[in-house]
PDB file of C-alpha atoms in Angstrom:
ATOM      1  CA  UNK U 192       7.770  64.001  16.362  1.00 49.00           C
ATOM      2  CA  UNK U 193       8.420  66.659  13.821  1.00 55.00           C
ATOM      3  CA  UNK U 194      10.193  67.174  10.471  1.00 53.00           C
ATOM      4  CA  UNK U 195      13.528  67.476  12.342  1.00 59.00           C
ATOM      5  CA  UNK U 196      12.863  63.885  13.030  1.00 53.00           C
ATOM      6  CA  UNK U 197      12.902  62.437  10.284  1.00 42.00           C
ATOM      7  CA  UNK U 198      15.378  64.557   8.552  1.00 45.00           C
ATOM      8  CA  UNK U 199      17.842  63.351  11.211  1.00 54.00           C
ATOM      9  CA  UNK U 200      17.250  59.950  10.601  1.00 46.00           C
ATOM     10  CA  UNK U 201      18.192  60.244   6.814  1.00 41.00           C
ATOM     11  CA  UNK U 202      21.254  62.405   7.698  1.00 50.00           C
ATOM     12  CA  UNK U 203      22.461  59.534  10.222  1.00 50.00           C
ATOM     13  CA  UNK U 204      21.529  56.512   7.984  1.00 51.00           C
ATOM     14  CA  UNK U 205      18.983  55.619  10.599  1.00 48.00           C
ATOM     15  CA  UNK U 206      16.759  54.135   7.962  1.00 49.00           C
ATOM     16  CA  UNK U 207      15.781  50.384   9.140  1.00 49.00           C
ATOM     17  CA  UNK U 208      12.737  50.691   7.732  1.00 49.00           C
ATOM     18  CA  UNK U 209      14.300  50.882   4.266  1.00 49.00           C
ATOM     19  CA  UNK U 210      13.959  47.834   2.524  1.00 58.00           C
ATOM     20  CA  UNK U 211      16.916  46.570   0.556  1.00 64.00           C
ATOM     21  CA  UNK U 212      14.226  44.484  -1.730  1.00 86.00           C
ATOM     22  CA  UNK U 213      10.413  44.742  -2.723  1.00 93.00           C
ATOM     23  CA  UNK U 214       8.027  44.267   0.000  1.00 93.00           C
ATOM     24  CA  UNK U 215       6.602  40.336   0.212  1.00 94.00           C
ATOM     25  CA  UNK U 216       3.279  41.185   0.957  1.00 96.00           C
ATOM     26  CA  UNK U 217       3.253  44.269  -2.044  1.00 97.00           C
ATOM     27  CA  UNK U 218       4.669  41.473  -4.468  1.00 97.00           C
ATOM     28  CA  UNK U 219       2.055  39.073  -3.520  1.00 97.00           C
ATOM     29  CA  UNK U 220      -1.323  41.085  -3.474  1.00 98.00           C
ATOM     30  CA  UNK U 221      -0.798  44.078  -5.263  1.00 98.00           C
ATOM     31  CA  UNK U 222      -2.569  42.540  -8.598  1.00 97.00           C
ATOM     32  CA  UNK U 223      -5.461  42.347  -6.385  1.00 98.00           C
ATOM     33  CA  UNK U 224      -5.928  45.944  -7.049  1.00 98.00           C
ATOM     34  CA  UNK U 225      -6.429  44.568 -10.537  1.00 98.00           C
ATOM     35  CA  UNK U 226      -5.073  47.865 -12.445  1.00 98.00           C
ATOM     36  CA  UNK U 227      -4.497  48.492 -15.677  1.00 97.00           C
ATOM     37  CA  UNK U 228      -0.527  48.856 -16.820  1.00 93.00           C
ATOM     38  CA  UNK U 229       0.388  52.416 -16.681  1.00 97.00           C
ATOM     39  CA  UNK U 230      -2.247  52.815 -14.006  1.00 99.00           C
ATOM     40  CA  UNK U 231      -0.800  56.035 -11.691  1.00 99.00           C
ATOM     41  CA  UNK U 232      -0.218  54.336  -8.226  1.00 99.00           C
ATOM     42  CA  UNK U 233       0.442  56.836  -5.222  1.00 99.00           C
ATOM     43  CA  UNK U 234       3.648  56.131  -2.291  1.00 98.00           C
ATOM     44  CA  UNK U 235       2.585  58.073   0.557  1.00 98.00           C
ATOM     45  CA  UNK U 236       6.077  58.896   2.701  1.00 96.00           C
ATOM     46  CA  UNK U 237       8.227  56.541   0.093  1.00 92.00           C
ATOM     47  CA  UNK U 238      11.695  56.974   0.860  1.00 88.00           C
ATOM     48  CA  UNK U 239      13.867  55.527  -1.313  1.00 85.00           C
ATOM     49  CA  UNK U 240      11.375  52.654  -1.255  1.00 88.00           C
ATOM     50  CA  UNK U 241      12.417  49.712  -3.486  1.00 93.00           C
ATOM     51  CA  UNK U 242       9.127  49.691  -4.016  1.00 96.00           C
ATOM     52  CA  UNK U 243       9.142  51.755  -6.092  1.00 96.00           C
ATOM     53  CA  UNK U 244      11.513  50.013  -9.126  1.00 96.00           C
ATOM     54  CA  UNK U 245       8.915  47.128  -8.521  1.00 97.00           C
ATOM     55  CA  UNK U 246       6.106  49.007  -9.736  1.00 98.00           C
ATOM     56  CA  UNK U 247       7.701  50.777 -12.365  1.00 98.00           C
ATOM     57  CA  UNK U 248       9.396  47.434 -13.723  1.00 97.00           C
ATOM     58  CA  UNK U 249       5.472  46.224 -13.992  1.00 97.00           C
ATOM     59  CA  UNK U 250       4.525  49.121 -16.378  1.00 98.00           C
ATOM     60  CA  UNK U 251       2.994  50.982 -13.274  1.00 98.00           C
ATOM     61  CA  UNK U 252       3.726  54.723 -13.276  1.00 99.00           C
ATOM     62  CA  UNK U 253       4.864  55.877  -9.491  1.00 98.00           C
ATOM     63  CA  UNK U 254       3.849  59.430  -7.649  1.00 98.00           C
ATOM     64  CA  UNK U 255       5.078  59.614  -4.341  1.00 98.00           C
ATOM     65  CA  UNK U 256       5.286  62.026  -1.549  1.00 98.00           C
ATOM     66  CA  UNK U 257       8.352  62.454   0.735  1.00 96.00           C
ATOM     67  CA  UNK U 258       9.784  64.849   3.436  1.00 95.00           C
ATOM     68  CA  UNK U 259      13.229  64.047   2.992  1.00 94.00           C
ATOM     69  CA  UNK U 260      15.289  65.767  -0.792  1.00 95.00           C
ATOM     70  CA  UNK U 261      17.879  63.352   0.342  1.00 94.00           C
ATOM     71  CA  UNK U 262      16.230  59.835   0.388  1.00 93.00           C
ATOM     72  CA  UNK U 263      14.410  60.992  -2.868  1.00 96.00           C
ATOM     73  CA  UNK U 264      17.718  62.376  -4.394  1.00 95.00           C
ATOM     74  CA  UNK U 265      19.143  58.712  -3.328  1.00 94.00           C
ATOM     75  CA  UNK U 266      15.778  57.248  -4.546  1.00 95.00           C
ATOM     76  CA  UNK U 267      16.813  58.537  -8.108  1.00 97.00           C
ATOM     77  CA  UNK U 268      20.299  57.544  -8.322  1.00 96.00           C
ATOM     78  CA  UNK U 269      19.241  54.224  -7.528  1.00 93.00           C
ATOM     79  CA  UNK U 270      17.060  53.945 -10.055  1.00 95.00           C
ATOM     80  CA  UNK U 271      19.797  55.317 -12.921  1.00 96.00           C
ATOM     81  CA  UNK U 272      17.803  58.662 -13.755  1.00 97.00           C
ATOM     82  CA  UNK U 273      18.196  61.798 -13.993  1.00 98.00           C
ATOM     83  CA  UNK U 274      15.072  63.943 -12.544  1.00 98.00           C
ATOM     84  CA  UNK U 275      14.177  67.385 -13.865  1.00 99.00           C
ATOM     85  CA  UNK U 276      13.572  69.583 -10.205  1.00 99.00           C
ATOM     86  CA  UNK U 277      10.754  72.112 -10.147  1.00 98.00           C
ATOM     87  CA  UNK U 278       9.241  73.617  -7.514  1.00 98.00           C
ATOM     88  CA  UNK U 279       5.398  73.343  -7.055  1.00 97.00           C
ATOM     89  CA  UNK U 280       3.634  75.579  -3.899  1.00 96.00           C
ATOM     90  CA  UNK U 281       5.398  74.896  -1.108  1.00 98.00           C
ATOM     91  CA  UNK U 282       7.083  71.172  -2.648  1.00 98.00           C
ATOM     92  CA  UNK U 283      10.027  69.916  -5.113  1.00 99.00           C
ATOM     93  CA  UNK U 284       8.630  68.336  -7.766  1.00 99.00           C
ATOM     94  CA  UNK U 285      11.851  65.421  -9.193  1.00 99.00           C
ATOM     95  CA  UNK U 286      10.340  64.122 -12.179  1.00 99.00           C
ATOM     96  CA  UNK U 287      11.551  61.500 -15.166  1.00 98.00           C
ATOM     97  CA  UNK U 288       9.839  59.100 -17.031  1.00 97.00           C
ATOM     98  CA  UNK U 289       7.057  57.548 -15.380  1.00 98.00           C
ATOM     99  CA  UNK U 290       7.784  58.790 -11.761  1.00 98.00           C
ATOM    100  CA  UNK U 291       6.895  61.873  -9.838  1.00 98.00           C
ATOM    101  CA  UNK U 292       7.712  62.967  -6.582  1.00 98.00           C
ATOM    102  CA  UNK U 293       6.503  65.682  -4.034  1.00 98.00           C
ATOM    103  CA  UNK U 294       9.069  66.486  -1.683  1.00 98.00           C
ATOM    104  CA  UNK U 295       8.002  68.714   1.264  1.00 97.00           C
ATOM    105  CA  UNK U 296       4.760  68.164   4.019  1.00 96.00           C
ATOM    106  CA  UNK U 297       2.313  65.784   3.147  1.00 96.00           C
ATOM    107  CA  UNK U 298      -0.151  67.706   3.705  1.00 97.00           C
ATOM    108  CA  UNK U 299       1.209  70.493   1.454  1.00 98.00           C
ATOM    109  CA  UNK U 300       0.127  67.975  -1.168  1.00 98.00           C
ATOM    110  CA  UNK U 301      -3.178  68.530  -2.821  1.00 98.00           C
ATOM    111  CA  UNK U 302      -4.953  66.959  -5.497  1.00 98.00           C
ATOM    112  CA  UNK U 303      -4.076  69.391  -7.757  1.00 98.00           C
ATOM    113  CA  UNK U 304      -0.470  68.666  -7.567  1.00 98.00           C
ATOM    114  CA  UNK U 305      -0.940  65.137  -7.370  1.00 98.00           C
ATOM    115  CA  UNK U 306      -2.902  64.550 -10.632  1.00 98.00           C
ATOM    116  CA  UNK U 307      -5.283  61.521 -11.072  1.00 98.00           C
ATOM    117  CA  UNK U 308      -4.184  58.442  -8.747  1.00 99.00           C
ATOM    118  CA  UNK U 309      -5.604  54.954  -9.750  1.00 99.00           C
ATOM    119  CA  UNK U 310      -4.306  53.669  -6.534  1.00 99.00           C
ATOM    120  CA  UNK U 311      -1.971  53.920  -3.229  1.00 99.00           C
ATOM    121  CA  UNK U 312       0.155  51.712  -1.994  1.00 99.00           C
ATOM    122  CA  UNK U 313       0.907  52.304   1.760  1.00 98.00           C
ATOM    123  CA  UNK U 314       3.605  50.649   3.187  1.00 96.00           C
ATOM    124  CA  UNK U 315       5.235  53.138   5.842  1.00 92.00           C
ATOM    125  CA  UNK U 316       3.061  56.743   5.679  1.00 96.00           C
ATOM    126  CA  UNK U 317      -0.140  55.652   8.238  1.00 98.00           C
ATOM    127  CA  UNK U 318       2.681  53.334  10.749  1.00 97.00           C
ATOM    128  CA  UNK U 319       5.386  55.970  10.675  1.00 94.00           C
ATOM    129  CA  UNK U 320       2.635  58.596  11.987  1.00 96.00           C
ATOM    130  CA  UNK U 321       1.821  58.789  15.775  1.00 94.00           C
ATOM    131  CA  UNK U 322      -1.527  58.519  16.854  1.00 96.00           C
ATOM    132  CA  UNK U 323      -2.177  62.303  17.166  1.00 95.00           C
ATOM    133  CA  UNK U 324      -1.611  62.458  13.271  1.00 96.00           C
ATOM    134  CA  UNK U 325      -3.261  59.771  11.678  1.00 98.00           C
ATOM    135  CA  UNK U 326      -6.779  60.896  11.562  1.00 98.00           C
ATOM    136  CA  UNK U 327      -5.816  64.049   9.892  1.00 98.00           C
ATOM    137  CA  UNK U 328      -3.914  62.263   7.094  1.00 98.00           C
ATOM    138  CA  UNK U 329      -6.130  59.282   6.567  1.00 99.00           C
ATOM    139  CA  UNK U 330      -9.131  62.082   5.553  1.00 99.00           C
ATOM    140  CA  UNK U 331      -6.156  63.921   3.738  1.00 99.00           C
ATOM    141  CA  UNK U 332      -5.047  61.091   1.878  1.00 99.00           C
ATOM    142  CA  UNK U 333      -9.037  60.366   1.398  1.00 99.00           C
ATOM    143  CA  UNK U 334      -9.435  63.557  -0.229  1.00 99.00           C
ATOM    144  CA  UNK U 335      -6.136  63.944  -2.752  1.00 99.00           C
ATOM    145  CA  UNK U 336      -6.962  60.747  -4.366  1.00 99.00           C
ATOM    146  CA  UNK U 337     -10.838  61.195  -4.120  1.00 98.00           C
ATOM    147  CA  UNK U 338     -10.618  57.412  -2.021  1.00 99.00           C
ATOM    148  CA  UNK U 339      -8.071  55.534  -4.565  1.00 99.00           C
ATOM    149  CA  UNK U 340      -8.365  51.812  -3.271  1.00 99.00           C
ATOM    150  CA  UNK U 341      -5.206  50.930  -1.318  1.00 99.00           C
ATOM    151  CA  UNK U 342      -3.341  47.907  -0.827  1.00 99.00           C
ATOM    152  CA  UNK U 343      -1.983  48.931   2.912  1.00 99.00           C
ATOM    153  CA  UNK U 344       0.134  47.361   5.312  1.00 98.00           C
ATOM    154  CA  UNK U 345       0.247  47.609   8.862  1.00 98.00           C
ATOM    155  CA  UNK U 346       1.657  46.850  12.024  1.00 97.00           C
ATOM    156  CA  UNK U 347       0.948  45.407  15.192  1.00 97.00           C
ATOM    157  CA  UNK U 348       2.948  44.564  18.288  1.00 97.00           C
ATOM    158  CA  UNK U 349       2.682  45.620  21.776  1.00 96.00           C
ATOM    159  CA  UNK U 350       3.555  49.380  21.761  1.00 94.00           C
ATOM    160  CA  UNK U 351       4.418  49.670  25.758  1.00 94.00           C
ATOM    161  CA  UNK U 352       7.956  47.358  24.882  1.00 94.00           C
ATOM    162  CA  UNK U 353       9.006  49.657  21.911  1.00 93.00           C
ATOM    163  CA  UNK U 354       8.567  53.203  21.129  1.00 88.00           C
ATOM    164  CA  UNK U 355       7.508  54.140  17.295  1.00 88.00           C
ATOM    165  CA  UNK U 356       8.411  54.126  14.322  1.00 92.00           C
ATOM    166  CA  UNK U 357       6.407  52.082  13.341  1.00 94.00           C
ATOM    167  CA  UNK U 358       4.102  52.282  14.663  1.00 96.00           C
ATOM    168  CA  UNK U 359       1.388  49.455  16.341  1.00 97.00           C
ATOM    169  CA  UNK U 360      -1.912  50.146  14.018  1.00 98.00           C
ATOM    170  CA  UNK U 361      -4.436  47.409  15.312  1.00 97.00           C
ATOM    171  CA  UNK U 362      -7.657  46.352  13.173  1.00 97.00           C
ATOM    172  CA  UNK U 363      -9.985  48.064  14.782  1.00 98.00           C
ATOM    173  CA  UNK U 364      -8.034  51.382  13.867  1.00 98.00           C
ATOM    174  CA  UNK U 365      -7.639  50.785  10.751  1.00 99.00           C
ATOM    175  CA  UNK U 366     -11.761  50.273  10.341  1.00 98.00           C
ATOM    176  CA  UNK U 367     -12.394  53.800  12.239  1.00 98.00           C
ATOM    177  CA  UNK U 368     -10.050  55.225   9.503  1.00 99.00           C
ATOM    178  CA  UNK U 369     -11.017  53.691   6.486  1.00 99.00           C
ATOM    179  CA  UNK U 370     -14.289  51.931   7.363  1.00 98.00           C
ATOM    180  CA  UNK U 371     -17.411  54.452   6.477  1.00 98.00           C
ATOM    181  CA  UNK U 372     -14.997  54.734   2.971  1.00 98.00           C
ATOM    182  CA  UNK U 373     -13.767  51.745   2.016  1.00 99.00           C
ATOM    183  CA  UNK U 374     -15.010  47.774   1.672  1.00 98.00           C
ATOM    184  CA  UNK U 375     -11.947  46.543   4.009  1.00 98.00           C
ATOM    185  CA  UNK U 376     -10.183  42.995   3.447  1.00 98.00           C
ATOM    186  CA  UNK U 377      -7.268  41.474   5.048  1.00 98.00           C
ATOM    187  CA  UNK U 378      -5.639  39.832   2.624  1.00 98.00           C
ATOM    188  CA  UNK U 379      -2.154  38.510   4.642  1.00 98.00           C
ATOM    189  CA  UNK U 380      -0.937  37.931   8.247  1.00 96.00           C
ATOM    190  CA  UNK U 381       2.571  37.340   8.870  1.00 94.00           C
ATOM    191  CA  UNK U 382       4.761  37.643  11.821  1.00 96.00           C
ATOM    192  CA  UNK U 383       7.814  39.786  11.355  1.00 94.00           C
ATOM    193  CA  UNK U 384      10.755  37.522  11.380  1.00 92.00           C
ATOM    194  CA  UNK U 385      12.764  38.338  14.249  1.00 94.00           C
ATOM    195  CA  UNK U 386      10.653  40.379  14.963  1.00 94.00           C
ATOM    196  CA  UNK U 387       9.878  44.730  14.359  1.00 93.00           C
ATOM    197  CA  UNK U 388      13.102  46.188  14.554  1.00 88.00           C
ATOM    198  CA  UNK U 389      14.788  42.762  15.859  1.00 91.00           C
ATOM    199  CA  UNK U 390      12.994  43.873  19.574  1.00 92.00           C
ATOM    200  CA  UNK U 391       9.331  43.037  19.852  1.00 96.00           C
ATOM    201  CA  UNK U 392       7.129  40.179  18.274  1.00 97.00           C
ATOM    202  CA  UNK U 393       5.041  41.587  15.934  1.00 97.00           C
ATOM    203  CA  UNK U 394       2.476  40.989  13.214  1.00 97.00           C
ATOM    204  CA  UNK U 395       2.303  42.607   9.649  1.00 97.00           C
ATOM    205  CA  UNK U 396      -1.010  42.762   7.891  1.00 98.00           C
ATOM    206  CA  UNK U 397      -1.735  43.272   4.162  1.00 98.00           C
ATOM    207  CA  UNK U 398      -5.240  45.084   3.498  1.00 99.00           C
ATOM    208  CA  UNK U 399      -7.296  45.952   0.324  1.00 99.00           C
ATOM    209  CA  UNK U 400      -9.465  48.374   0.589  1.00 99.00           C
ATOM    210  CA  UNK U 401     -11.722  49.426  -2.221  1.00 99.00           C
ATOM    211  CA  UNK U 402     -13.991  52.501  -2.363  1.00 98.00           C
ATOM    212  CA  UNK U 403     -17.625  51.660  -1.355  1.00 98.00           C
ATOM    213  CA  UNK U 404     -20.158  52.818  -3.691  1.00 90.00           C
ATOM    214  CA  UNK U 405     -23.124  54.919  -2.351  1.00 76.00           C
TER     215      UNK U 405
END
């Protein structure tokens, strides 16, 4: 899986993990994160993530990263505004009022061009990642945020009768990630209604994670 990958999708309109409305499971436990209002909150791999009006509707201020110029170009139209475009290293900065987003690599992004993050919200960066990956981006993500608590969600299903994205991230994964960093807590189990993709029974799994003090 490469860049090419994904770009494709967006070019075809092979996007089923956009979400025409705001996550459940974001809606129902992100005030667990118990930020203030105007708190920065990070979207690894957004999209056009409805999401994203969520947050800012709330008085949250949005940064997200995201490979594809088209689904953030889209992401902006939807949203009514009009970004200014600058470029930043290797990334696209679009900017307005109260969002910023880093299109290129994710790990292109560094802390420096992130600015302070109060918290992430991962819905689809660590699950859209094959295994191979997701160490090196969980101690990336780690280190651009200096360990912002996350409200993440995950999946799991039995990866042998579907092929990823999403991907099937079990418990015991997300502990070797996130466990020596972060107090963990599942917060919600659900099974997916129809199931991931309409193909394979699967659960999704809301977590909290909050940075352990040493």
């Amino acid at each position: 899986m490469n860049a090419n990958f994904w770009h494709q999708k967006w070019k075809r309109g092979d996007i089923g993990f956009h979400k025409s409305e705001a996550n459940p499971l974001l809606i129902e436990h992100f005030e667990k994160l118990n930020l203030a209002k105007d708190s920065r909150v990070f979207l690894p791999l957004c999209g056009m993530s409805r999401d994203c009006a969520w947050l800012l509707a709330r008085g949250y201020r949005v940064v997200g990263a995201e490979l594809s110029e088209l689904a953030i170009s889209e992401l902006f139209k939807e949203l009514g505004l009009a970004p200014e475009i600058s470029k930043v290293g290797k990334l696209t900065r679009y900017s307005a009022k109260d969002i910023d987003m880093l299109v290129g690599d994710i790990f292109d992004v560094s802390a420096e061009y992130l600015g302070p993050i109060n918290a992430i919200y991962d819905r689809a960066a660590l699950v859209a990642l094959p295994a191979s990956i997701r160490q090196q981006y969980t101690s990336h993500l780690m280190n651009i945020t200096n360990a912002a608590p996350q409200l993440l969600i995950s999946y799991e299903y039995n990866q042998l009768l579907m092929d990823g994205p999403p991907f099937s991230v079990n418990e015991n994964e997300v502990k070797q990630h996130y466990g020596a960093t972060y107090h963990l807590k599942s917060v919600d189990t659900k099974n997916v209604a129809g199931g991931l993709k309409g193909k394979v029974a699967s659960v999704e799994t809301a977590w909290l994670l909050q940075k352990i003090n040493k």
